Amino acid sequence: MYAQVVFPLPFRNAFTYSIPEEFVDLVKVGVRVVVPFGKRILTGFVIGINQTTELKDKIKSIRDVLDDYPVFDENSLKFYEWISEYYISSLGEALKNSIPYGTEVESKRIVVADRDYCAELLTKEKKQNSIKAKLLNILSQKEVIKISQLQKELKNKNLYTLLRNLEKLGAVSILNELEGAKVKVKKVKCVKLKKSIDEIYEYFPELEKKSPKQVVILLELISSRDEVLLSELLKKTKTSSASVESLVKKGLVEIYEKEVERTYKETYQEEIKEITLTETQQNVINRISEALEQDKFETFLLYGITGSGKTQIYIELAKRAVAKGKSVIILVPEISLTPQITSRFINYFGNNVAVFHSKMSLGERYDTWRGIISEKYKIVIGPRSALFAPLKNIGLIVVDEEHDQSYKQQDISPKYHARDAAIMRAKFNNCPIILGSATPSVESMYNALNGKYHLLELPQRIDKAQLPIIKLVDIGIEQKKKRMESIFSKTLLDEINNRISKKESIIILQNRRGFATQVYCNDCGEVILCPDCSVSMVHHINKNILKCHYCGIELPVPKACPVCGSLSLKFFGTGTQRVEDELAFYFPELKIERVDSDAIDKKGKLGEILNSFRKGEINMLVGTQMVSKGLDFSNVTLVGVISAETTLWLPDFRADERTFQLLTQVAGRAGRSEKQGEVIIQTQNSKNFVLQKVIQNDYKGFYEKEIQLRQKGEYPPFTRLGLIEIKDQNENRAKAAITEFASYLKKYEKGLKISPPTEAVIYKLKGFYRYQILIKSFKKTDPSGKLLRNAILNSYIEFNQKSKFKDVKLIIDIDPQSII
């Protein structure tokens, strides 16, 4: 028997391995196996099994099987093949999304150095600043080091030739070291009585004379009448493990290992509310239920204004799916949205609900993943990675806040869009999918209006709630009238004061983290930039540091200008820390909490903040876009936006759409009960078209204008985009490589519109210089995008075969959400 195995590496081939007799019953399509690959040991995915093979070379054997149950079935495999083909990645890279981090087994190459000899070679090296000299310097200090660590420290991947030469000299040895999985099943030692209580009492007289500590242990076990954790038993009885071992030898107790499941507990909790569905909600549920009952794939765009009860519709439909024996995936764009929606689903479905996101520990994610495979859970809730939960028999998929850019994978290949991929997963599972939003993406609304999706609307709020009154406050006019207090207009401060007096809650949005967003010299005009990125450093006042929000580097705040030496440094721009700090000055009695990725980095912190906010123990939330999504608190009557322009002036074709969505979403947090809500948006451009549509709550008017601009500019939904990015730590190499790639692309330009290579807007990122090519494919002539993908794939293959720059970092992004 032979298995076809793919690896989470950037090559597209499957490799054949023989299945040893002892593994014949264990190796199935969908399980992971440990196999030799070249000089390494890797974890791969089995995608096929054959009785014979045409290969004549010696075939290596599978060494181990990691899974008791398949991670994916034949149907799911089609879905991963689609992801691999559409987003131009290897099948193994796509399948890597199906398993939690830390469960792989692989070998790492390590270097064992003769430190004295390396130090001697270093003294003979003529160029002390060369890569070889830097390498010898590290090896003269560290006896054992991983090659990956050397590559990281030296910021250079091309070290193998140097290391092999040093190995020939006898200065180093290169070894393979097998690394097991970082996360495994957790087991604990338990103790319980091995004999009846009456039999145990017979031993007491003798034990009381010789081993009184053993009597204490037995009494504790008798009183508990059940198993006890060994660690707890020793702690309670203040005895040692030697005493327990003595009782084991006497045959009175037994010690055994028991598996412990690590479960993530959401700190936020809500009480179950009695909800009466409106007629409109019921109509929506009935329409989607038709597809659910018939196991029919249909895509529904649920356009419901903020507070219209979309979550309750998801719950009612999930009930029907579960009653049919089906499972459900609920996607939310960010972890910040999971506390409230998870709490509501747990209220209805109890232990049938699994949460899956990156704030969980490795152990919690692993145990939850195993629980999903063993069909313990029927409903999975989480951000984009939850789409790949190994659920069987999926009956419903929901993508909440479908417009959100967080659904796009930006970091690793494949750069999938979870909303679009979710539609394909629903298609392969013959089930309905709901895309829900108060501000649908332009592409989704276009698809709905053109009949590709079914448009369902919720035009009114539930619970007699009204939409809030939205006011624009022009900062320029306020300054002339001397009605500005630092970053706040008097209008906003007066309204905050008014709401405090009524004991109502407030949300303030400023979509920038930190205290000051720029530090610059008042004399020479120099802005302090990140040394590794072409962006300004942000001042964080709590630690008094400068931090780059792209690469994470932290630097001390300089005492003088690094260019001219002037002491006249100015802190410019406003982040959430400054907003929080100044509001505490104006309202010292106000209980304020900040909600941004700096403030809620501790596990469960967000849930605790939201609990306190719901109970009225916190009066105000100040945050980034995290506070704009999904929060539903009846006592919030005021929302303030410090600066409407933070996303408006970005050089990106989606900038207007994102600004409209952000402001409409945050405005929707106000007035979600019978109390009238109010929204105050501070701006420097009150006549801007986008802002005018926000205050009119006119999504349709915004869409009509935006769709015309998209058509004129040849952007989605009229075109499909492909973005090629090449980056390297050497600027000239990156520039030469992108020019060469462009020459290969030129052969396939028929039917496409290819931009010339240009610098990325953020030209330098994490020490890499970035160049880009944007390719447009017109949907009228290339509806599936095959022409676009073939052009990119063929150029990529040719570049890899011919280029001398093939070691530069090349990134392919199909349907990019940003071109910055």
Short mmCIF file of N, CA and C in Angstrom, two decimals, residues 54 86 128 139 152 261 306 373 400 417 428 460 473 479 504 534 548 663 689 700 706 739 755 769:
data_model
loop_
_atom_site.label_atom_id
_atom_site.label_comp_id
_atom_site.label_asym_id
_atom_site.label_seq_id
_atom_site.Cartn_x
_atom_site.Cartn_y
_atom_site.Cartn_z
N GLU A 54 3.96 3.38 -9.82
CA GLU A 54 4.81 3.22 -11.00
C GLU A 54 6.25 3.65 -10.71
N TYR A 86 -7.12 28.60 -6.02
CA TYR A 86 -7.57 30.00 -6.20
C TYR A 86 -6.55 31.00 -5.66
N GLN A 128 36.11 41.88 9.02
CA GLN A 128 35.45 41.61 10.30
C GLN A 128 33.95 41.93 10.29
N LEU A 139 29.31 31.61 16.67
CA LEU A 139 29.70 30.22 16.95
C LEU A 139 30.82 30.14 17.99
N LYS A 152 18.07 33.87 11.71
CA LYS A 152 17.33 34.99 12.30
C LYS A 152 18.29 36.06 12.83
N GLU A 261 -9.06 17.64 30.09
CA GLU A 261 -9.37 18.51 28.95
C GLU A 261 -9.19 19.97 29.36
N THR A 306 -27.81 48.45 12.36
CA THR A 306 -27.30 48.12 13.70
C THR A 306 -28.46 48.04 14.68
N ILE A 373 -13.20 17.21 16.34
CA ILE A 373 -13.01 16.02 15.51
C ILE A 373 -13.86 14.85 16.03
N ASP A 400 -20.52 36.87 10.27
CA ASP A 400 -21.03 38.10 10.84
C ASP A 400 -20.08 39.25 10.52
N HIS A 417 -9.39 34.86 1.77
CA HIS A 417 -10.40 35.73 2.39
C HIS A 417 -11.45 34.79 2.98
N PHE A 428 -19.48 23.25 -0.99
CA PHE A 428 -19.03 21.86 -0.95
C PHE A 428 -19.84 21.04 0.06
N GLN A 460 -35.52 47.90 10.45
CA GLN A 460 -35.84 48.55 11.73
C GLN A 460 -35.09 47.89 12.89
N VAL A 473 -19.18 67.69 14.10
CA VAL A 473 -18.65 68.90 14.72
C VAL A 473 -17.37 69.27 13.98
N GLN A 479 -12.53 75.81 16.60
CA GLN A 479 -11.31 76.50 17.02
C GLN A 479 -11.46 78.02 16.87
N GLU A 504 -25.69 57.36 32.38
CA GLU A 504 -25.72 56.58 31.14
C GLU A 504 -24.29 56.31 30.69
N SER A 534 9.30 52.21 7.13
CA SER A 534 9.16 53.62 6.72
C SER A 534 7.88 54.22 7.28
N CYS A 548 6.93 50.87 17.23
CA CYS A 548 6.45 50.74 15.86
C CYS A 548 5.28 49.76 15.86
N LEU A 663 -17.52 54.37 10.87
CA LEU A 663 -18.32 55.38 11.56
C LEU A 663 -19.77 54.94 11.74
N PHE A 689 -18.33 63.94 1.37
CA PHE A 689 -19.46 63.11 0.92
C PHE A 689 -19.67 61.91 1.84
N LYS A 700 -27.44 53.14 1.13
CA LYS A 700 -27.74 52.94 -0.29
C LYS A 700 -27.19 54.10 -1.13
N GLU A 706 -20.27 55.06 -4.62
CA GLU A 706 -19.03 54.28 -4.57
C GLU A 706 -18.95 53.30 -5.74
N THR A 739 11.57 43.86 -11.41
CA THR A 739 11.67 44.22 -12.84
C THR A 739 11.72 42.95 -13.69
N SER A 755 0.13 46.86 -13.95
CA SER A 755 0.81 48.11 -13.61
C SER A 755 2.31 47.91 -13.66
N TYR A 769 12.82 45.99 1.95
CA TYR A 769 12.35 46.95 0.95
C TYR A 769 11.31 46.27 0.06
#
